[in-house]
Coordinates of N, CA and C in Angstrom, one line a residue:
Y1 N -5.9 11.0 -24.9 CA -6.8 11.8 -24.2 C -7.2 11.2 -22.9
E2 N -7.4 12.0 -21.9 CA -8.0 11.6 -20.6 C -9.3 12.3 -20.4
L3 N -10.4 11.6 -20.0 CA -11.6 12.3 -19.7 C -11.7 12.7 -18.3
L4 N -12.0 14.0 -18.0 CA -12.0 14.5 -16.7 C -13.5 14.9 -16.4
L5 N -14.0 14.5 -15.2 CA -15.4 14.8 -14.9 C -15.6 16.1 -14.1
R6 N -16.7 16.8 -14.4 CA -17.2 17.9 -13.7 C -18.7 17.7 -13.5
L7 N -19.2 18.0 -12.4 CA -20.7 17.8 -12.1 C -21.3 19.2 -12.1
R8 N -22.4 19.4 -12.9 CA -23.1 20.7 -12.9 C -24.3 20.6 -12.0
D9 N -24.3 21.6 -11.0 CA -25.4 21.6 -10.0 C -26.6 22.3 -10.6
R10 N -27.7 22.4 -9.8 CA -28.9 22.9 -10.3 C -28.9 24.3 -10.8
S11 N -27.9 25.1 -10.3 CA -27.7 26.5 -10.7 C -26.8 26.6 -11.9
G12 N -26.3 25.5 -12.4 CA -25.4 25.6 -13.5 C -23.9 25.7 -13.2
N13 N -23.6 25.7 -11.9 CA -22.2 25.8 -11.5 C -21.5 24.4 -11.6
L14 N -20.2 24.5 -11.9 CA -19.4 23.2 -12.0 C -18.8 22.9 -10.7
I15 N -19.0 21.6 -10.4 CA -18.4 21.1 -9.1 C -17.2 20.2 -9.4
A16 N -16.1 20.4 -8.8 CA -14.9 19.6 -9.1 C -15.0 18.2 -8.5
P17 N -14.3 17.2 -9.1 CA -14.4 15.8 -8.7 C -14.0 15.6 -7.3
E18 N -13.0 16.4 -6.8 CA -12.6 16.1 -5.4 C -13.7 16.4 -4.4
E19 N -14.8 17.1 -4.9 CA -15.9 17.4 -4.0 C -17.0 16.3 -4.2
F20 N -17.3 15.8 -5.4 CA -18.4 14.9 -5.5 C -18.0 13.4 -5.6
I21 N -16.8 13.1 -6.0 CA -16.4 11.7 -6.0 C -16.3 11.1 -4.6
P22 N -15.8 11.7 -3.6 CA -15.8 11.1 -2.3 C -17.2 10.9 -1.7
V23 N -18.1 11.8 -2.1 CA -19.5 11.6 -1.7 C -20.1 10.4 -2.4
A24 N -19.8 10.2 -3.7 CA -20.3 9.1 -4.4 C -19.7 7.8 -3.8
E25 N -18.5 7.8 -3.4 CA -17.9 6.6 -2.8 C -18.5 6.3 -1.5
R26 N -18.7 7.4 -0.7 CA -19.2 7.2 0.7 C -20.6 6.5 0.6
Y27 N -21.4 6.9 -0.4 CA -22.8 6.4 -0.4 C -23.0 5.2 -1.4
G28 N -21.8 4.7 -1.8 CA -21.9 3.5 -2.6 C -22.4 3.6 -4.0
V29 N -22.3 4.8 -4.6 CA -22.9 4.9 -6.0 C -21.8 5.2 -7.0
I30 N -20.5 5.1 -6.6 CA -19.5 5.4 -7.5 C -19.4 4.5 -8.7
T31 N -19.9 3.3 -8.6 CA -19.9 2.4 -9.8 C -20.9 2.8 -10.8
I32 N -22.0 3.5 -10.3 CA -23.0 4.1 -11.2 C -22.3 5.2 -12.1
V33 N -21.5 6.0 -11.4 CA -20.7 7.0 -12.1 C -19.8 6.4 -13.1
D34 N -19.1 5.4 -12.7 CA -18.2 4.7 -13.7 C -18.9 4.1 -14.9
R35 N -20.1 3.6 -14.6 CA -20.9 3.0 -15.7 C -21.3 4.1 -16.7
W36 N -21.7 5.2 -16.1 CA -22.1 6.3 -17.0 C -21.0 6.9 -17.8
V37 N -19.8 7.0 -17.2 CA -18.6 7.5 -17.9 C -18.2 6.6 -19.1
L38 N -18.2 5.3 -18.8 CA -17.8 4.4 -19.9 C -18.8 4.4 -21.0
K39 N -20.1 4.4 -20.7 CA -21.1 4.4 -21.8 C -21.1 5.7 -22.5
A40 N -20.9 6.9 -21.8 CA -20.8 8.2 -22.5 C -19.6 8.3 -23.4
T41 N -18.5 7.7 -23.0 CA -17.3 7.7 -23.8 C -17.5 6.9 -25.1
L42 N -18.1 5.7 -25.0 CA -18.3 4.9 -26.2 C -19.3 5.6 -27.1
D43 N -20.4 6.2 -26.5 CA -21.4 6.8 -27.3 C -20.9 8.1 -28.0
S44 N -20.0 8.8 -27.5 CA -19.5 10.0 -28.0 C -18.2 9.9 -28.8
Y45 N -17.6 8.7 -28.8 CA -16.3 8.5 -29.4 C -16.2 8.9 -30.8
T46 N -17.2 8.5 -31.6 CA -17.3 8.8 -33.0 C -17.3 10.3 -33.3
Q47 N -18.0 11.1 -32.4 CA -18.1 12.5 -32.6 C -16.8 13.3 -32.3
Y48 N -16.1 12.8 -31.3 CA -14.9 13.6 -30.8 C -13.6 13.0 -31.1
F49 N -13.5 11.7 -31.3 CA -12.2 11.1 -31.3 C -11.9 10.2 -32.5
A50 N -12.9 9.8 -33.3 CA -12.8 8.7 -34.3 C -11.8 9.1 -35.4
D51 N -11.8 10.4 -35.8 CA -10.9 10.8 -36.9 C -9.4 10.7 -36.5
K52 N -9.1 10.7 -35.2 CA -7.8 10.6 -34.7 C -7.4 9.2 -34.2
Q53 N -8.4 8.3 -34.2 CA -8.2 6.9 -33.7 C -7.5 7.0 -32.3
A54 N -8.1 7.9 -31.5 CA -7.4 8.2 -30.3 C -7.6 7.2 -29.2
L55 N -6.6 7.1 -28.3 CA -6.7 6.3 -27.1 C -7.2 7.2 -26.0
V56 N -8.4 6.8 -25.5 CA -9.1 7.6 -24.5 C -9.0 7.0 -23.1
S57 N -8.5 7.7 -22.1 CA -8.3 7.1 -20.8 C -9.5 7.5 -19.9
I58 N -10.0 6.5 -19.1 CA -11.1 6.7 -18.2 C -10.6 6.2 -16.8
N59 N -10.8 7.1 -15.8 CA -10.5 6.7 -14.4 C -11.5 5.8 -13.8
L60 N -11.1 4.7 -13.2 CA -12.1 3.8 -12.6 C -11.8 3.7 -11.1
S61 N -12.9 3.6 -10.3 CA -12.7 3.5 -8.9 C -12.4 2.1 -8.5
G62 N -11.8 2.0 -7.3 CA -11.5 0.7 -6.7 C -12.8 -0.2 -6.6
A63 N -13.9 0.5 -6.3 CA -15.2 -0.3 -6.1 C -15.6 -1.0 -7.4
S64 N -15.4 -0.3 -8.5 CA -15.8 -0.9 -9.8 C -14.8 -2.1 -10.1
I65 N -13.6 -1.9 -9.8 CA -12.6 -3.0 -10.1 C -13.0 -4.3 -9.3
N66 N -13.6 -4.0 -8.2 CA -13.9 -5.1 -7.2 C -15.4 -5.7 -7.4
D67 N -16.1 -5.1 -8.4 CA -17.5 -5.4 -8.6 C -17.7 -6.2 -9.9
E68 N -18.0 -7.5 -9.7 CA -18.2 -8.4 -10.9 C -19.3 -7.9 -11.8
R69 N -20.3 -7.2 -11.2 CA -21.4 -6.7 -12.0 C -20.9 -5.6 -13.0
F70 N -20.0 -4.8 -12.5 CA -19.4 -3.8 -13.3 C -18.5 -4.4 -14.5
T71 N -17.8 -5.5 -14.1 CA -17.0 -6.2 -15.1 C -17.9 -6.7 -16.2
N72 N -19.0 -7.4 -15.9 CA -19.9 -7.9 -16.9 C -20.6 -6.8 -17.7
F73 N -20.9 -5.7 -17.0 CA -21.4 -4.5 -17.7 C -20.5 -4.0 -18.8
A74 N -19.2 -3.9 -18.3 CA -18.2 -3.3 -19.3 C -17.9 -4.3 -20.4
I75 N -17.9 -5.6 -20.2 CA -17.7 -6.5 -21.2 C -18.8 -6.4 -22.3
D76 N -20.0 -6.4 -21.8 CA -21.2 -6.3 -22.7 C -21.2 -5.1 -23.5
L77 N -20.9 -3.9 -22.8 CA -20.9 -2.6 -23.5 C -19.9 -2.6 -24.6
I78 N -18.7 -3.0 -24.3 CA -17.6 -2.9 -25.2 C -17.8 -3.9 -26.4
K79 N -18.3 -5.1 -26.1 CA -18.5 -6.0 -27.2 C -19.6 -5.5 -28.2
K80 N -20.6 -4.8 -27.7 CA -21.7 -4.3 -28.5 C -21.4 -3.0 -29.2
S81 N -20.3 -2.3 -28.7 CA -20.0 -1.0 -29.3 C -19.1 -1.1 -30.6
P82 N -19.3 -0.2 -31.5 CA -18.5 -0.2 -32.7 C -17.1 0.3 -32.4
V83 N -16.9 0.8 -31.2 CA -15.6 1.3 -30.8 C -14.8 0.1 -30.3
S84 N -13.6 -0.1 -30.8 CA -12.7 -1.2 -30.4 C -12.2 -0.9 -28.9
G85 N -12.1 -2.0 -28.2 CA -11.5 -1.9 -26.9 C -10.1 -1.4 -26.9
E86 N -9.4 -1.5 -28.0 CA -8.1 -1.0 -28.1 C -8.0 0.6 -28.1
C87 N -9.2 1.2 -28.2 CA -9.3 2.7 -28.1 C -9.4 3.1 -26.7
L88 N -9.5 2.2 -25.8 CA -9.8 2.6 -24.4 C -8.6 2.2 -23.5
C89 N -8.4 3.1 -22.5 CA -7.4 2.8 -21.5 C -8.0 3.1 -20.1
F90 N -8.1 2.1 -19.3 CA -8.6 2.3 -17.9 C -7.5 2.7 -17.0
E91 N -7.7 3.8 -16.2 CA -6.7 4.2 -15.3 C -7.2 3.8 -13.9
I92 N -6.3 3.1 -13.2 CA -6.6 2.7 -11.8 C -5.5 3.2 -10.9
T93 N -5.9 3.7 -9.7 CA -4.9 4.2 -8.8 C -4.0 3.1 -8.2
E94 N -2.8 3.5 -7.9 CA -1.9 2.5 -7.3 C -2.5 2.0 -6.0
T95 N -3.1 2.9 -5.2 CA -3.7 2.5 -3.9 C -4.8 1.4 -4.1
A96 N -5.7 1.7 -5.1 CA -6.8 0.8 -5.3 C -6.3 -0.6 -5.8
A97 N -5.3 -0.6 -6.7 CA -4.8 -1.8 -7.2 C -4.1 -2.6 -6.2
I98 N -3.3 -2.0 -5.3 CA -2.5 -2.7 -4.3 C -3.5 -3.3 -3.2
S99 N -4.5 -2.5 -2.8 CA -5.4 -2.9 -1.7 C -6.2 -4.1 -2.1
Q100 N -6.4 -4.3 -3.3 CA -7.2 -5.5 -3.7 C -6.6 -6.1 -5.0
I101 N -5.4 -6.5 -4.8 CA -4.5 -6.9 -6.0 C -5.1 -8.1 -6.8
S102 N -5.7 -9.0 -6.1 CA -6.2 -10.2 -6.8 C -7.4 -9.8 -7.7
H103 N -8.2 -8.9 -7.2 CA -9.3 -8.4 -8.0 C -8.8 -7.6 -9.2
A104 N -7.8 -6.8 -8.9 CA -7.2 -5.9 -10.0 C -6.6 -6.8 -11.1
Q105 N -5.9 -7.9 -10.7 CA -5.3 -8.8 -11.7 C -6.4 -9.4 -12.5
K106 N -7.4 -9.9 -11.9 CA -8.5 -10.5 -12.7 C -9.2 -9.6 -13.6
F107 N -9.5 -8.4 -13.1 CA -10.1 -7.3 -13.9 C -9.3 -7.0 -15.1
I108 N -8.0 -6.7 -14.9 CA -7.1 -6.3 -15.9 C -7.0 -7.4 -17.0
A109 N -6.9 -8.7 -16.6 CA -6.8 -9.8 -17.5 C -8.0 -9.9 -18.4
T110 N -9.2 -9.7 -17.7 CA -10.5 -9.8 -18.4 C -10.6 -8.7 -19.5
M111 N -10.3 -7.5 -19.1 CA -10.4 -6.4 -20.0 C -9.4 -6.4 -21.1
K112 N -8.2 -6.9 -20.8 CA -7.2 -7.0 -21.9 C -7.6 -8.0 -23.0
N113 N -8.4 -8.9 -22.6 CA -8.9 -9.9 -23.7 C -9.7 -9.1 -24.7
L114 N -10.2 -8.0 -24.3 CA -11.0 -7.1 -25.3 C -10.1 -6.0 -25.9
G115 N -8.9 -6.0 -25.6 CA -8.0 -5.1 -26.2 C -7.7 -3.8 -25.4
V116 N -8.4 -3.7 -24.2 CA -8.3 -2.5 -23.4 C -6.9 -2.4 -22.8
K117 N -6.4 -1.2 -22.7 CA -5.1 -0.9 -22.1 C -5.3 -0.4 -20.7
F118 N -4.2 -0.5 -19.9 CA -4.3 0.0 -18.5 C -3.2 0.9 -18.1
A119 N -3.5 1.9 -17.3 CA -2.5 2.8 -16.7 C -2.6 2.7 -15.2
L120 N -1.5 2.7 -14.5 CA -1.4 2.8 -13.1 C -1.2 4.2 -12.7
D121 N -2.2 4.8 -12.1 CA -2.3 6.3 -11.9 C -1.6 6.7 -10.6
D122 N -1.1 7.9 -10.6 CA -0.6 8.5 -9.4 C 0.6 7.7 -8.7
F123 N 1.4 7.1 -9.6 CA 2.5 6.3 -9.0 C 3.5 7.2 -8.4
G124 N 3.9 6.8 -7.1 CA 4.9 7.6 -6.4 C 4.2 8.5 -5.4
S125 N 2.9 8.5 -5.3 CA 2.2 9.4 -4.4 C 2.0 8.8 -3.0
G126 N 2.1 7.5 -2.9 CA 1.8 6.8 -1.7 C 2.8 5.8 -1.3
V127 N 2.3 4.5 -1.1 CA 3.2 3.4 -0.7 C 3.7 2.7 -1.9
S128 N 4.3 3.4 -2.8 CA 4.8 2.8 -4.1 C 5.8 1.7 -3.8
S129 N 5.6 0.6 -4.6 CA 6.5 -0.5 -4.5 C 6.7 -1.0 -5.9
F130 N 7.9 -1.1 -6.4 CA 8.2 -1.6 -7.7 C 7.8 -3.1 -7.8
G131 N 7.8 -3.8 -6.6 CA 7.5 -5.2 -6.6 C 6.1 -5.4 -7.1
Y132 N 5.2 -4.5 -6.8 CA 3.8 -4.7 -7.3 C 3.7 -4.7 -8.8
L133 N 4.6 -4.0 -9.5 CA 4.5 -3.8 -10.9 C 4.6 -5.2 -11.6
K134 N 5.4 -6.1 -11.0 CA 5.5 -7.4 -11.6 C 4.2 -8.2 -11.6
S135 N 3.3 -7.8 -10.7 CA 2.0 -8.5 -10.5 C 0.9 -7.8 -11.3
L136 N 1.1 -6.7 -11.8 CA 0.1 -5.9 -12.5 C 0.4 -5.7 -14.0
S137 N -0.3 -6.2 -14.9 CA 0.0 -6.2 -16.3 C -0.5 -4.8 -16.9
V138 N 0.1 -3.7 -16.5 CA -0.3 -2.4 -17.0 C 0.6 -2.0 -18.2
D139 N 0.0 -1.1 -19.0 CA 0.7 -0.6 -20.2 C 1.4 0.7 -20.0
Y140 N 0.9 1.5 -19.0 CA 1.4 2.8 -18.8 C 1.5 3.0 -17.2
L141 N 2.6 3.8 -16.9 CA 2.7 4.2 -15.5 C 2.7 5.7 -15.4
K142 N 1.7 6.2 -14.7 CA 1.6 7.7 -14.6 C 2.3 8.2 -13.3
I143 N 3.3 8.9 -13.5 CA 4.1 9.4 -12.4 C 3.4 10.6 -11.8
D144 N 3.2 10.6 -10.5 CA 2.4 11.6 -9.8 C 3.0 13.0 -9.9
G145 N 2.1 13.9 -10.2 CA 2.5 15.3 -10.4 C 3.2 16.0 -9.3
S146 N 3.0 15.5 -8.1 CA 3.7 16.1 -6.9 C 5.2 15.9 -7.0
L147 N 5.6 14.8 -7.7 CA 7.0 14.6 -8.0 C 7.5 15.4 -9.2
V148 N 6.7 15.4 -10.2 CA 7.0 15.9 -11.5 C 7.2 17.4 -11.4
K149 N 6.3 18.1 -10.7 CA 6.4 19.6 -10.7 C 7.6 20.2 -10.0
A150 N 8.3 19.3 -9.2 CA 9.5 19.8 -8.5 C 10.8 19.3 -9.2
I151 N 10.7 18.7 -10.4 CA 11.8 18.0 -10.9 C 13.0 18.9 -11.4
T152 N 12.6 20.2 -11.6 CA 13.7 21.1 -12.0 C 14.5 21.7 -10.9
N153 N 14.0 21.6 -9.7 CA 14.8 22.2 -8.6 C 15.0 21.3 -7.4
E154 N 14.5 20.1 -7.4 CA 14.6 19.2 -6.3 C 15.3 17.9 -6.7
D155 N 16.6 17.7 -6.3 CA 17.3 16.6 -6.7 C 16.7 15.3 -6.3
Y156 N 16.0 15.3 -5.1 CA 15.4 14.1 -4.6 C 14.2 13.6 -5.5
D157 N 13.4 14.6 -5.8 CA 12.2 14.2 -6.7 C 12.7 13.8 -8.1
R158 N 13.7 14.5 -8.6 CA 14.3 14.2 -9.9 C 14.8 12.7 -9.9
A159 N 15.5 12.3 -8.8 CA 16.0 11.0 -8.8 C 14.9 9.9 -8.7
I160 N 13.8 10.3 -8.0 CA 12.7 9.3 -7.9 C 12.1 9.1 -9.3
V161 N 11.8 10.3 -9.9 CA 11.2 10.2 -11.3 C 12.0 9.4 -12.2
N162 N 13.3 9.6 -12.2 CA 14.3 8.9 -13.0 C 14.3 7.4 -12.7
S163 N 14.2 7.1 -11.5 CA 14.2 5.7 -11.1 C 12.9 5.0 -11.5
I164 N 11.8 5.6 -11.3 CA 10.5 5.1 -11.8 C 10.5 4.8 -13.3
N165 N 11.1 5.8 -14.0 CA 11.1 5.7 -15.5 C 12.0 4.5 -15.9
E166 N 13.2 4.4 -15.3 CA 14.1 3.3 -15.6 C 13.5 1.9 -15.4
V167 N 12.9 1.8 -14.2 CA 12.3 0.5 -13.8 C 11.2 0.1 -14.8
A168 N 10.3 1.1 -15.0 CA 9.2 0.9 -15.9 C 9.6 0.5 -17.3
H169 N 10.7 1.1 -17.8 CA 11.2 0.8 -19.2 C 11.7 -0.6 -19.2
I170 N 12.4 -1.0 -18.2 CA 13.0 -2.4 -18.1 C 11.9 -3.4 -18.2
M171 N 10.7 -3.0 -17.6 CA 9.5 -3.9 -17.6 C 8.7 -3.8 -18.8
G172 N 9.1 -2.9 -19.7 CA 8.3 -2.7 -21.0 C 7.0 -1.9 -20.8
I173 N 7.0 -1.0 -19.7 CA 5.9 -0.2 -19.4 C 6.3 1.3 -19.9
K174 N 5.4 1.9 -20.6 CA 5.6 3.3 -21.0 C 5.3 4.2 -19.8
T175 N 5.9 5.4 -19.7 CA 5.7 6.3 -18.6 C 5.1 7.6 -19.1
I176 N 4.2 8.1 -18.2 CA 3.5 9.4 -18.4 C 3.7 10.3 -17.2
A177 N 4.3 11.4 -17.4 CA 4.5 12.4 -16.3 C 3.2 13.3 -16.2
E178 N 2.7 13.4 -15.0 CA 1.5 14.3 -14.8 C 2.0 15.7 -14.4
L179 N 1.1 16.6 -14.5 CA 1.3 18.0 -14.1 C 2.5 18.7 -14.7
V180 N 2.7 18.5 -16.0 CA 3.8 19.2 -16.7 C 3.3 20.5 -17.2
E181 N 3.7 21.6 -16.4 CA 3.0 22.9 -16.6 C 3.9 23.9 -17.2
N182 N 5.2 23.6 -17.5 CA 6.0 24.6 -18.2 C 7.1 23.9 -19.0
E183 N 7.8 24.6 -19.9 CA 8.8 24.1 -20.8 C 10.0 23.6 -20.1
Q184 N 10.3 24.1 -18.9 CA 11.5 23.7 -18.2 C 11.3 22.3 -17.7
I185 N 10.1 22.0 -17.1 CA 9.8 20.6 -16.7 C 9.8 19.7 -17.9
L186 N 9.2 20.1 -19.0 CA 9.1 19.2 -20.2 C 10.6 18.9 -20.7
K187 N 11.4 19.9 -20.7 CA 12.8 19.7 -21.1 C 13.5 18.7 -20.3
R188 N 13.4 18.8 -18.9 CA 14.0 17.8 -18.0 C 13.5 16.4 -18.2
L189 N 12.2 16.3 -18.4 CA 11.6 15.0 -18.6 C 12.1 14.4 -19.9
T190 N 12.3 15.2 -20.9 CA 12.8 14.7 -22.2 C 14.2 14.2 -22.0
E191 N 15.0 14.9 -21.2 CA 16.4 14.5 -21.0 C 16.5 13.1 -20.3
I192 N 15.5 12.7 -19.5 CA 15.5 11.4 -18.8 C 14.7 10.4 -19.5
S193 N 14.2 10.8 -20.7 CA 13.4 9.8 -21.6 C 12.1 9.4 -21.1
I194 N 11.4 10.3 -20.4 CA 10.0 10.0 -20.1 C 9.2 9.9 -21.5
D195 N 8.3 9.0 -21.6 CA 7.6 8.7 -22.9 C 6.6 9.8 -23.2
Y196 N 5.7 10.2 -22.2 CA 4.6 11.1 -22.5 C 4.5 12.1 -21.4
A197 N 4.0 13.3 -21.7 CA 3.8 14.4 -20.8 C 2.3 14.8 -20.8
Q198 N 1.8 15.0 -19.6 CA 0.4 15.5 -19.5 C 0.3 16.7 -18.6
G199 N -0.3 17.8 -19.2 CA -0.3 19.0 -18.4 C -0.6 20.2 -19.3
Y200 N -0.6 21.4 -18.7 CA -0.9 22.6 -19.4 C 0.0 22.9 -20.6
V201 N 1.3 22.4 -20.5 CA 2.3 22.7 -21.5 C 1.9 21.9 -22.8
T202 N 1.2 20.8 -22.7 CA 0.9 20.1 -23.9 C -0.6 20.3 -24.3
G203 N -1.4 20.7 -23.4 CA -2.8 21.0 -23.8 C -3.7 21.2 -22.6
E204 N -4.5 22.3 -22.5 CA -5.4 22.5 -21.4 C -6.7 21.8 -21.6
P205 N -7.4 21.5 -20.5 CA -8.7 20.8 -20.6 C -9.7 21.6 -21.4
I206 N -10.5 20.9 -22.2 CA -11.6 21.6 -23.0 C -12.9 20.8 -22.7
A207 N -14.0 21.5 -22.8 CA -15.3 20.9 -22.5 C -15.7 20.2 -23.8
I208 N -16.2 18.9 -23.7 CA -16.7 18.2 -24.9 C -18.1 17.8 -24.7
A209 N -18.7 18.0 -23.5 CA -20.1 17.6 -23.3 C -20.6 18.4 -22.1
S210 N -21.9 18.6 -22.0 CA -22.5 19.3 -20.8 C -23.4 18.3 -20.1

């Protein structure tokens, strides 16, 4: 499972993350959001996920990865929680990881000591380099949906997705295709041995908290 955020305004309307996350980043409060998400996940895990022993993914900002106070907060929270770190997967974007790779390496190593898994998000959307994968001890590589959605009719995108998948598997990294919205895309991904699919064809988002 992946937790997706929505913000409810004073009138009860839902605000999409692409609207409020940049504002939180601009005003330096995004780490507060990340702290809340992690705590809310651990507090609600028993209610929503315990019977499945599910792996729950949480997106983290580059600011949190770079913040030693957030690292200490996360360590303390996970150690005190009855939920094992092995039930958590932190997703970090390729851009955030590459731009501050030494901090990303340290953060990943620290969290992995608690059993937390890591996914490199939106791979293929920007300045992707397979070379960086050797420096980042991630468990999953999430292939950007902009490549995945065109896999059935664009030879170029299909070749890129296939290449990402092959390199990831050689390195022992599982692959997740984003934005899988129909059976045709799912079939093509199966043919090239992508490990996991995420999108409307496998399950639509549902509300678990208000």
